[in-house]
Short mmCIF file of C-alpha atoms and ligand atoms in Angstrom, two decimals:
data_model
loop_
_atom_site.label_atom_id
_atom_site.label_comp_id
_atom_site.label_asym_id
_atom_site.label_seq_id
_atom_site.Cartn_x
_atom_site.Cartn_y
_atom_site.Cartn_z
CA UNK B 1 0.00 0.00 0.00
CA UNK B 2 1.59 3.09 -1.11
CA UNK B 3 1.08 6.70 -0.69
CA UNK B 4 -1.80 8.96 -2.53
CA UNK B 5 -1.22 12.48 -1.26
CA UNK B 6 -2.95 13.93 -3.77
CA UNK B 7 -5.65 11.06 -4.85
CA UNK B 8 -4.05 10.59 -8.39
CA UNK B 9 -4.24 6.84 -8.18
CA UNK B 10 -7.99 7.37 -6.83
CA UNK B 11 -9.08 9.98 -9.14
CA UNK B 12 -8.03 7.27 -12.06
CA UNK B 13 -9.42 4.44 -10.45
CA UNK B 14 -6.39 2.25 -10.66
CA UNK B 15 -4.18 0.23 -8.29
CA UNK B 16 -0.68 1.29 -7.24
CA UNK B 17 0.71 -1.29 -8.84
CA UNK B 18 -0.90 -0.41 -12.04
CA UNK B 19 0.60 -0.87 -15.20
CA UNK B 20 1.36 2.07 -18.01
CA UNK B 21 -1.20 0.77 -20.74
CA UNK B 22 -3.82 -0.11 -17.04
CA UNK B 23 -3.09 3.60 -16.38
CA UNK B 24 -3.43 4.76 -20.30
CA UNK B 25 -6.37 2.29 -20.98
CA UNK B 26 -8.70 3.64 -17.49
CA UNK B 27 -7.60 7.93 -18.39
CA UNK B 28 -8.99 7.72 -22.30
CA UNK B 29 -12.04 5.90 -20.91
CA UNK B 30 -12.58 8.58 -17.96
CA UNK B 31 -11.17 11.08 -20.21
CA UNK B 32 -14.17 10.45 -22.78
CA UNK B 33 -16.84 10.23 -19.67
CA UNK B 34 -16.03 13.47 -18.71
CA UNK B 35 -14.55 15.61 -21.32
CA UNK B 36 -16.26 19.56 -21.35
CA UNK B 37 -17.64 18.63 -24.89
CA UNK B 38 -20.34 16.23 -23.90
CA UNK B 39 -20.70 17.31 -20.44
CA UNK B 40 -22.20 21.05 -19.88
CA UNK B 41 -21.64 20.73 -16.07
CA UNK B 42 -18.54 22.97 -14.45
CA UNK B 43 -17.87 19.96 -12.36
CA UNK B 44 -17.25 17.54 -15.14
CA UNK B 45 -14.75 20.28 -16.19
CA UNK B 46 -12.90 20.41 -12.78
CA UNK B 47 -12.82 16.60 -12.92
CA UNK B 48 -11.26 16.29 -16.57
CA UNK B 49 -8.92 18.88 -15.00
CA UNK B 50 -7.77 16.65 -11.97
CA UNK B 51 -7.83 13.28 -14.10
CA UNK B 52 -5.46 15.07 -16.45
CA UNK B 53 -3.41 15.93 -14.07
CA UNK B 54 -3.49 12.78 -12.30
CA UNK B 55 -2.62 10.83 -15.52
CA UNK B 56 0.19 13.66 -16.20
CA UNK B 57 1.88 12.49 -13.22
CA UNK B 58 1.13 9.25 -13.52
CA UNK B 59 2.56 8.20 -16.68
CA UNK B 60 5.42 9.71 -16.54
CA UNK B 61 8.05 6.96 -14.74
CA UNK B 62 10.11 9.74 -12.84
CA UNK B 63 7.10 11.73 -11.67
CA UNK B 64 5.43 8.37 -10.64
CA UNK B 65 8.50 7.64 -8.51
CA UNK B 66 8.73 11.13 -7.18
CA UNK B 67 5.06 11.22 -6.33
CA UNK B 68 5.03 7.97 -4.45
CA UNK B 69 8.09 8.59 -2.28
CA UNK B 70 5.87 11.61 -1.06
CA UNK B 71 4.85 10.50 2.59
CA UNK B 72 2.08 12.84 3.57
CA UNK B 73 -0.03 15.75 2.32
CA UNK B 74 1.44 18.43 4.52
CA UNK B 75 4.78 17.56 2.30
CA UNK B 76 2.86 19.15 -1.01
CA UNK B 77 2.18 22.98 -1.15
CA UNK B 78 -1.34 22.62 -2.98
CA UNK B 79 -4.61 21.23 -1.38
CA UNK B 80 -5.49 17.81 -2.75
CA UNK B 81 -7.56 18.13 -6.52
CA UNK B 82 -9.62 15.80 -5.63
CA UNK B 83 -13.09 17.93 -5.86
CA UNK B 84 -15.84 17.92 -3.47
CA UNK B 85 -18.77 18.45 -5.39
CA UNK B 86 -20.47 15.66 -7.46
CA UNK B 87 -21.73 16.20 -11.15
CA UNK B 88 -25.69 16.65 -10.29
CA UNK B 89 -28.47 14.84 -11.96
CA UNK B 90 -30.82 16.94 -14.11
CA UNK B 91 -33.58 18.59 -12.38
CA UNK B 92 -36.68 19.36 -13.51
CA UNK B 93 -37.04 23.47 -14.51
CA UNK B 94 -40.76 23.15 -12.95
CA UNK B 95 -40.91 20.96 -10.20
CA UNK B 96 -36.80 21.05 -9.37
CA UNK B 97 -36.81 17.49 -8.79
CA UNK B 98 -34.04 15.20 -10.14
CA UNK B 99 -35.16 13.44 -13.15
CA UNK B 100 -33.76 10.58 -14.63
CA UNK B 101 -34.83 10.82 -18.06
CA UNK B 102 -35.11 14.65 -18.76
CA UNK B 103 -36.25 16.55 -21.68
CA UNK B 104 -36.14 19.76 -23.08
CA UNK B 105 -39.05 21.05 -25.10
CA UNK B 106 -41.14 23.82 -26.01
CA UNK B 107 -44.70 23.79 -25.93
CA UNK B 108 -46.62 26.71 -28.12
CA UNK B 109 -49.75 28.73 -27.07
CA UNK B 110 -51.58 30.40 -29.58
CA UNK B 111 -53.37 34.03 -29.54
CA UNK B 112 -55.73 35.80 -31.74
CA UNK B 113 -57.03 39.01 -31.79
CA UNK B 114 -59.22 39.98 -34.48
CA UNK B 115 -56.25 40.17 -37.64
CA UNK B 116 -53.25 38.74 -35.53
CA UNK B 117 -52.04 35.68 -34.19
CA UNK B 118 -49.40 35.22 -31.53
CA UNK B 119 -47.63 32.01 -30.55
CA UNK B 120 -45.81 32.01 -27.07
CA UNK B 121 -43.18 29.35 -26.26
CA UNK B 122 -42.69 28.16 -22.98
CA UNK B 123 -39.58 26.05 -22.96
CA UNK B 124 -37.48 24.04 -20.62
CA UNK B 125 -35.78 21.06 -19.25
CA UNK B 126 -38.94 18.65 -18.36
CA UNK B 127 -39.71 15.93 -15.80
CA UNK B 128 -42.52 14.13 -18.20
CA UNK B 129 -45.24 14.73 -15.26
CA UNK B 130 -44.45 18.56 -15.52
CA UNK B 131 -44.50 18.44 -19.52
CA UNK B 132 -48.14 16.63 -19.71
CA UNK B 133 -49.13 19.53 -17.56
CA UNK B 134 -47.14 22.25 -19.39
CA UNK B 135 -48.83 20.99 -23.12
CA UNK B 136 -51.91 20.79 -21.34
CA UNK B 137 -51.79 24.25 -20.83
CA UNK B 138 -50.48 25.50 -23.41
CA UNK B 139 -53.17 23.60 -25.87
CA UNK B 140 -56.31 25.27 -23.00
CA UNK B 141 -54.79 28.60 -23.42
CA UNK B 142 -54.92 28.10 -27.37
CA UNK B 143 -58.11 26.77 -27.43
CA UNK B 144 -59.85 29.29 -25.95
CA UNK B 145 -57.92 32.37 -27.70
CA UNK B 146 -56.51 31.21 -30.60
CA UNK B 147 -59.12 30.36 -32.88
CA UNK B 148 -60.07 34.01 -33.35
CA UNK B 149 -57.36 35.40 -36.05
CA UNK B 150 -57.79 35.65 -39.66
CA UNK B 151 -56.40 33.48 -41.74
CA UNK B 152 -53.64 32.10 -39.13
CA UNK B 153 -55.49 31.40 -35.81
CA UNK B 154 -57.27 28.07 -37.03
CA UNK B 155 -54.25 27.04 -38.71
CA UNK B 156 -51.78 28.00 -35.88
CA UNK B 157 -53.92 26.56 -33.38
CA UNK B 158 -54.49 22.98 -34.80
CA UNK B 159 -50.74 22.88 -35.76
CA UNK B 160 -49.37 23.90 -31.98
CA UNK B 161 -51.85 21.87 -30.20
CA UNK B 162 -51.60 18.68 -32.31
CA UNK B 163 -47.70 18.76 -31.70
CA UNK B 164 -47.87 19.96 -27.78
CA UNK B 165 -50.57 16.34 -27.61
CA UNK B 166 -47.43 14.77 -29.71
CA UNK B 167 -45.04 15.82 -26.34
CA UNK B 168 -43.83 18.98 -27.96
CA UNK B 169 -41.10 20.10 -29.81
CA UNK B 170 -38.03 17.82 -29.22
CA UNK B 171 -34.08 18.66 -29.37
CA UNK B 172 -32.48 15.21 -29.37
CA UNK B 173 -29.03 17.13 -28.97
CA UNK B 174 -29.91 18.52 -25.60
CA UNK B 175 -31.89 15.66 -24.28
CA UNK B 176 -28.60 13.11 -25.10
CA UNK B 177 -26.67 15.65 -23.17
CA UNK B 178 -28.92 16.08 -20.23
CA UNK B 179 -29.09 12.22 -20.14
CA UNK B 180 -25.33 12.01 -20.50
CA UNK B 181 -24.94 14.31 -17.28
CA UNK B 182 -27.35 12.01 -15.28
CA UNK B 183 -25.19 8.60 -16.31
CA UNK B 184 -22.33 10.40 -14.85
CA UNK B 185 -24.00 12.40 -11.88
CA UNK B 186 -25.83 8.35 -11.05
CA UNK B 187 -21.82 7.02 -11.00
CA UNK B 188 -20.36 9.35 -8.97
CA UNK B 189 -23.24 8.56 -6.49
CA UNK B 190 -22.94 5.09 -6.51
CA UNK B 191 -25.93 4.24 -8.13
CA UNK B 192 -24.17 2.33 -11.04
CA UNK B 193 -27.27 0.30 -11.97
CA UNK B 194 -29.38 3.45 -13.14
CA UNK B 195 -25.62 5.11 -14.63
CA UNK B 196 -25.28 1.97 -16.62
CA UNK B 197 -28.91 2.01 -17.63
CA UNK B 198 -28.88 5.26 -18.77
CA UNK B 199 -25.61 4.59 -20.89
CA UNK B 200 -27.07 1.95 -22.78
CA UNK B 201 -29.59 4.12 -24.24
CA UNK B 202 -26.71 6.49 -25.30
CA UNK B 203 -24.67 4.13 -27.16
CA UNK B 204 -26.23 4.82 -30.34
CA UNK B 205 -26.31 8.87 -29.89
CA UNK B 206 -25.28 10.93 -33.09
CA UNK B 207 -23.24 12.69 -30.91
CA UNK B 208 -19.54 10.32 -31.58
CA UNK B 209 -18.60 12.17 -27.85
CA UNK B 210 -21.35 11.16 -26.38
CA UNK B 211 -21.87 7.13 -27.80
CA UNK B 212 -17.76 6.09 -27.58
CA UNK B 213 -18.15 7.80 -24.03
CA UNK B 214 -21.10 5.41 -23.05
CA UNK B 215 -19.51 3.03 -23.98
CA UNK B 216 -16.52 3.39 -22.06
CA UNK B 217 -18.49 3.95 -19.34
CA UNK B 218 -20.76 0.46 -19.84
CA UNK B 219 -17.27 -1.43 -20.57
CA UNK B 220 -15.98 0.01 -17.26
CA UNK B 221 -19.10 -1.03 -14.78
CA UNK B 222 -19.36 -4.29 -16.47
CA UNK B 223 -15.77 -4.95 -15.44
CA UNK B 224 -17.38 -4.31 -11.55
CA UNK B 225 -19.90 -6.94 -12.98
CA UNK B 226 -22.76 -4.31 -13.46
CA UNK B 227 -25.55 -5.37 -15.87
CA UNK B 228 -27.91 -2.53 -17.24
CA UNK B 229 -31.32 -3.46 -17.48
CA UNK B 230 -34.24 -0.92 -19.55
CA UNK B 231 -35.25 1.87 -17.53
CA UNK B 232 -38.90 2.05 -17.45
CA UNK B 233 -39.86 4.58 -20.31
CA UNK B 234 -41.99 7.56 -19.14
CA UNK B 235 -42.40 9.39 -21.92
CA UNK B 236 -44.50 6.82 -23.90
CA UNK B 237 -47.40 8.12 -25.92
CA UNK B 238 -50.35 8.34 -23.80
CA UNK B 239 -53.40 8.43 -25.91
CA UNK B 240 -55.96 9.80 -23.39
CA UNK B 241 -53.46 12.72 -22.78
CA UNK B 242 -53.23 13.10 -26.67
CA UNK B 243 -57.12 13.49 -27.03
CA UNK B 244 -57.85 15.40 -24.18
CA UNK B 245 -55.58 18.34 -25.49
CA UNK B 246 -57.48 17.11 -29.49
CA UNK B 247 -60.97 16.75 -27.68
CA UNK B 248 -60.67 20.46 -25.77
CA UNK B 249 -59.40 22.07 -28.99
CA UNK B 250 -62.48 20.61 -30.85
CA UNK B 251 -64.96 21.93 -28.47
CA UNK B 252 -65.73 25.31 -29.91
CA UNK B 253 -65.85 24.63 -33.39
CA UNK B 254 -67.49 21.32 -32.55
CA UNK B 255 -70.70 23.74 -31.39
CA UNK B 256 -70.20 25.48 -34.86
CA UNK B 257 -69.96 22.53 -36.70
CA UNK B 258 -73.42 21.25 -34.76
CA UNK B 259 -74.87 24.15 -34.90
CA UNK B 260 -74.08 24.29 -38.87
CA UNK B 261 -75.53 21.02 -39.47
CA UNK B 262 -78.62 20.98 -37.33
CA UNK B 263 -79.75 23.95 -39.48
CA UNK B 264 -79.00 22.48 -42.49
CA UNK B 265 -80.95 19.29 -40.47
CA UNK B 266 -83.78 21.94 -41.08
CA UNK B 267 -83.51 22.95 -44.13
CA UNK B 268 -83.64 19.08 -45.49
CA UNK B 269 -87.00 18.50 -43.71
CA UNK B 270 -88.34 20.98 -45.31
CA UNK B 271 -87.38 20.36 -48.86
CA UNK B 272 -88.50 16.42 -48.01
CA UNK B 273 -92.01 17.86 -47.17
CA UNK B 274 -92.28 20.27 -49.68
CA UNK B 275 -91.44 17.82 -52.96
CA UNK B 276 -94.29 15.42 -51.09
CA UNK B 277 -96.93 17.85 -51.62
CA UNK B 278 -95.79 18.70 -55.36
CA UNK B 279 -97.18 15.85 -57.55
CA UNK B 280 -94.85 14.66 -60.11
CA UNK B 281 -91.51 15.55 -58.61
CA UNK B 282 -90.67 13.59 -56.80
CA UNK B 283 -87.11 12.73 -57.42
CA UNK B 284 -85.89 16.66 -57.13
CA UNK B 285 -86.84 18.11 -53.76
CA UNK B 286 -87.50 21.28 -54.03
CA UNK B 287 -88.11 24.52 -51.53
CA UNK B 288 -91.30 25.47 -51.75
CA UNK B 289 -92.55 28.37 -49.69
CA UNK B 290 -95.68 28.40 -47.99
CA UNK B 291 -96.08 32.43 -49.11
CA UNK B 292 -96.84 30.94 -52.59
CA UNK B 293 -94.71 33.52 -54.18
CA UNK B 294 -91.51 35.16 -53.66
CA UNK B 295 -92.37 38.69 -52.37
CA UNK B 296 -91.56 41.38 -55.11
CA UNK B 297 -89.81 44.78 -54.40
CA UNK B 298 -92.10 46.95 -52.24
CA UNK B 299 -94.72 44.06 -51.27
CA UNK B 300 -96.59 44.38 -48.28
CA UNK B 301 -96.39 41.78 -46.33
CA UNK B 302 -98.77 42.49 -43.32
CA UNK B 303 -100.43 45.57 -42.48
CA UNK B 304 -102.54 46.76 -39.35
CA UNK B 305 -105.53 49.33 -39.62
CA UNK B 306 -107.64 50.70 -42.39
CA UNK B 307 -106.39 53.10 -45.00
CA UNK B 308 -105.64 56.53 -43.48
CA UNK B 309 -106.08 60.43 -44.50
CA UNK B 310 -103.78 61.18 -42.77
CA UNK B 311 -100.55 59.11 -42.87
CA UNK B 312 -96.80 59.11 -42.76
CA UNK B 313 -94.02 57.40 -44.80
CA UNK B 314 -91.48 55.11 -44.32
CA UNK B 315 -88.76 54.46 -47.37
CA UNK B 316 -85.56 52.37 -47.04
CA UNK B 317 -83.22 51.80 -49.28
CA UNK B 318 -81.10 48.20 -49.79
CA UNK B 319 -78.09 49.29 -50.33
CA UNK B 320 -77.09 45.51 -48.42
CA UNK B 321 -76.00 42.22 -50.28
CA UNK B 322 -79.62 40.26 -50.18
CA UNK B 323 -83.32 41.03 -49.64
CA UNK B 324 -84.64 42.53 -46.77
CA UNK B 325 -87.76 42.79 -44.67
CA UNK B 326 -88.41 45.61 -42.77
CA UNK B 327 -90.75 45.81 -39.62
CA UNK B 328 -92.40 49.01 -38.54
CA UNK B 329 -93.20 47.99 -34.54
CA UNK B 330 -95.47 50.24 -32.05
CA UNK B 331 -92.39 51.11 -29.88
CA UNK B 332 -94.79 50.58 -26.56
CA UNK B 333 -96.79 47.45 -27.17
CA UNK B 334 -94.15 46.06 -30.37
CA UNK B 335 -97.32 45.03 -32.35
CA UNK B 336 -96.41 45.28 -36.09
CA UNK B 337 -97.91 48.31 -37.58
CA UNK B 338 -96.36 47.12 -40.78
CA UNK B 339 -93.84 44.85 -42.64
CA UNK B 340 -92.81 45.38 -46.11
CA UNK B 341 -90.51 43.81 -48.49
CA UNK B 342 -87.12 45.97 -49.87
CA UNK B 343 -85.71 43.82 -52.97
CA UNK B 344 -81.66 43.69 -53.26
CA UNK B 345 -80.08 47.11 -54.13
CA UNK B 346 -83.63 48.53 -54.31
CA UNK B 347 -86.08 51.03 -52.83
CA UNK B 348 -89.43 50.90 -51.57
CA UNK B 349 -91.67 52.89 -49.00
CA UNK B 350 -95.23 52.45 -47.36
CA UNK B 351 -97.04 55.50 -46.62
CA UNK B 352 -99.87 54.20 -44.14
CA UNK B 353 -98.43 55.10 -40.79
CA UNK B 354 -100.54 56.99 -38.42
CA UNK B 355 -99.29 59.09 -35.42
CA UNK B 356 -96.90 57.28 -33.00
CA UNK B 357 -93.63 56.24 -31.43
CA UNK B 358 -92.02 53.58 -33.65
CA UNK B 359 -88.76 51.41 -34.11
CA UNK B 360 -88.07 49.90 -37.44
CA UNK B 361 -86.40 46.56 -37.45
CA UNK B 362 -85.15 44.73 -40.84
CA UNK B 363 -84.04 41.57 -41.43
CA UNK B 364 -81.55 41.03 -44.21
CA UNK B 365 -80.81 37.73 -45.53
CA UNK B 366 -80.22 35.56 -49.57
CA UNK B 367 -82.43 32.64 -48.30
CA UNK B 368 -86.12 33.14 -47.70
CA UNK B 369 -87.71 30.93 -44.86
CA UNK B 370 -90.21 29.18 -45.79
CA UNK B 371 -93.18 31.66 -44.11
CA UNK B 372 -91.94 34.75 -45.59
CA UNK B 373 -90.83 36.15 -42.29
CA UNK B 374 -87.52 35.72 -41.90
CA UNK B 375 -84.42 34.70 -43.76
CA UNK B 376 -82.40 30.81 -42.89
CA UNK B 377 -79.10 33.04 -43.46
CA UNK B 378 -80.41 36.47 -41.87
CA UNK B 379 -78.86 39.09 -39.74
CA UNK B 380 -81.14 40.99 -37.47
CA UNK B 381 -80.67 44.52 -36.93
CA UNK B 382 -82.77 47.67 -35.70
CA UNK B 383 -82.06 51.37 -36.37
CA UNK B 384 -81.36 52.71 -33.05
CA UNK B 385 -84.04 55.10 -31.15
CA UNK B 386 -87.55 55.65 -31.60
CA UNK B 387 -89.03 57.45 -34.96
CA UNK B 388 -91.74 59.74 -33.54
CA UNK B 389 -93.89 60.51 -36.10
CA UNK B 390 -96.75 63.20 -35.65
CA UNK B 391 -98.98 65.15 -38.37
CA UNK B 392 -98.74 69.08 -37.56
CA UNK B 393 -101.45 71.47 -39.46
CA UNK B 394 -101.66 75.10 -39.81
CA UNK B 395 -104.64 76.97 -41.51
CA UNK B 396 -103.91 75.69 -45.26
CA UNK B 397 -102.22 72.67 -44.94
CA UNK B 398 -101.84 68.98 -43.48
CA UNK B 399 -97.87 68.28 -42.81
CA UNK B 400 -97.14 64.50 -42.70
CA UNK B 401 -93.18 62.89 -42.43
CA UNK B 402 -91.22 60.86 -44.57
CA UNK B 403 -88.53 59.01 -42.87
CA UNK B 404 -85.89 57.55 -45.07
CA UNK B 405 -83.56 54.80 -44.14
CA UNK B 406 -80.46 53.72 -45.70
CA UNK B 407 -79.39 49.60 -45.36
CA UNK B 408 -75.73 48.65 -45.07
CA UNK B 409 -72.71 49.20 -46.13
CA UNK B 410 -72.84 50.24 -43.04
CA UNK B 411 -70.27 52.88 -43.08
CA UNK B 412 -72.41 54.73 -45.63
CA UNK B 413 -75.92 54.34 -43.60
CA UNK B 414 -77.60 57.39 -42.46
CA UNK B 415 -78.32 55.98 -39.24
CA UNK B 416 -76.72 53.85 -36.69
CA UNK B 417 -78.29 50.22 -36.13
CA UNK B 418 -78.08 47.71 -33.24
CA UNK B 419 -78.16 43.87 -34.04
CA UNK B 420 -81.44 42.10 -32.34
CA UNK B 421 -82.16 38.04 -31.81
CA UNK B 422 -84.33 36.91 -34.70
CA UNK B 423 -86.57 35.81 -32.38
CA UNK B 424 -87.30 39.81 -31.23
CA UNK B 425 -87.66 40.24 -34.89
ZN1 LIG N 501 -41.25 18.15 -13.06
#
């Protein structure tokens, strides 16, 4: 037993009695394990520094003899180079707990306002717990505000969350590194099973540093008769996690998509009654309104009270893409003092209107229901206020009103309009 003031033979992992090509063999192995290139941690650095040093001495048969016919420690000026600190095992960047099998990845949210879409990376090194609940989030936060940009939210959206379900965006690099660190950090504390473990999933790396180094390492704990076994993989596609993030993405435009076909549900039934009251056509179904006739430009479509002396007039123009129907309502009780028809890019008045507070709805629309009231495609809307309209006379004359309405583009409309439900149409 000789002396070791300064832990070369220790640091190497060889006997004192070791030979030159023992010595040579065990430093290119450890050299590999820990060179800076492979390993990112400061304390791989410091020990490539003190094995190089070690194997310095070491191998050189002079310095050998001089170093072992050092007695004690006290004898050498500098501290021993052993270091203290241990190469750590990769911790998780959101729970901070070790993790043997470590990943880094970024998961995307996405953001729409009206003509923009943002996507936000979160990134870091992942415990595969954390990472289900980071893409988890990521995918709720898209699916609730990234749908809403034009062209790119849809787009954006499907495309982040259907790779955060997939486990994100990988960097095989880094993860092979972060691995690499935990095979040494599990060997310097003992736990040569799990190092040796990890090692054998390195061996094919792309990185040449990293693979010869595993190796090395594998070669040198079987020697201590160490068998790696599989570590249990944690990362495995899980299905349900994949369509929970698919299934809460879906959700909105799932109501859309239901929404969409239940009308058009409608629509079918209709047609299927229709071409079994029409004799003779029976292979074509075809919409047939129960208004007989498609309402021409200025018809009348209902009207309330007798023909007056006395009476006021309404006139809109369609300036809108579609038909319209405009409502003349009692702005107290709502009855329907009158509803006429205004063609596409037409005009058209009615000029029966007695005294009164009034609000004029219209409903603008391409598709005709099939009672003549309404459109399947239409947008409600009401011009905003109440039209008071009141007959003034003076000793010649009678003075009635016109009011005159302008429909969309909107920007050119004389008159500001609110949307309404169809049903308080
Ligand atoms: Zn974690």
């Amino acid at each position: 037993m000789g002396n070791d003031p300064r832990g070369y033979y220790h640091s190497l992992g060889v006997s004192h009695e070791a030979s030159i090509e023992q010595i040579k063999k065990t430093y290119r192995a450890l050299a590999k394990i820990y060179h800076p290139d492979i390993n990112d941690d400061p304390k791989a650095a410091e020990r490539f520094r003190v094995i190089s040093e070690a194997y310095d001495t070491l191998i050189d048969p002079e310095l050998r003899k001089k170093y072992d016919e050092t007695n004690t420690v006290s004898e050498q000026d500098a501290a021993p180079p052993e270091p203290k600190a241990k190469v750590n095992p990769v911790h998780c960047s959101s729970c901070a707990k070790p993790t043997a099998q470590p990943r880094f990845l970024v998961f995307r949210s996405v953001v729409s306002y009206i003509f923009a879409t943002q996507t936000n990376p979160t990134s870091g090194i992942f415990c595969s717990q954390c990472a289900k609940k980071k893409a988890l989030r990521a995918s709720a936060i898209s699916a609730l505000f990234g749908w809403w940009g034009v062209p790119w939210g849809p787009i954006n959206t499907i495309k982040e969350v259907i790779r955060n379900s997939l486990g994100g965006e990988r960097s095989p690099e880094i993860d092979e590194k972060l691995m690499w660190q935990n095979a040494v950090a599990f060997l310097e504390r003992g736990d040569y099973l799990l190092s040796a473990s990890i090692a054998t999933k390195l061996i094919n790396s792309t990185d040449k540093g990293i693979s010869s180094a595993a190796s090395e390492l594998l070669d040198l704990l079987r020697a201590q008769g160490v068998e790696p076994r599989s570590i249990k993989q944690n990362w495995r596609f899980s299905f349900p996690n994949f369509a929970s993030q698919i299934a809460m993405v879906s959700f909105l435009p799932g109501v859309v998509a239901a929404s969409i076909y239940l009308d058009s549900a409608q629509n079918n039934q209709i047609s299927t009654f229709s071409s079994g009251n029409s004799a003779g056509s029976d292979n074509e179904p075809v919409i047939v309104n129960q208004c007989v006739d498609m309402p021409t430009n200025g018809e009348v479509l209902s009207e309330m009270g007798s023909k007056l002396e006395a009476s006021h007039k309404i006139t809109v123009e369609n300036g809108s893409k579609g038909d319209a129907i405009v409502k003349i309502k009692d702005s107290l009780s709502r009855n329907t003092v009158a509803a006429f028809y205004v063609a596409e890019k037409s005009k058209a008045s009615f000029d029966n209107i007695p005294d009164g507070s009034y609000v004029v709805q219209f409903a603008n629309g391409t598709k005709l229901n099939s009672t003549c009231d309404g459109f399947l495609d239409g947008t409600y809307s009401q011009f905003e206020g109440h039209q008071k309209l009141s007959t003034q006379y003076d000793s010649t004359s009678i003075y009635t009103q016109e009011l005159v309405f302008t429909l969309f583009p909107a920007l050119n409309g004389n008159i500001d309009i609110d949307t309404i439900k169809a049903a308080d149409f």
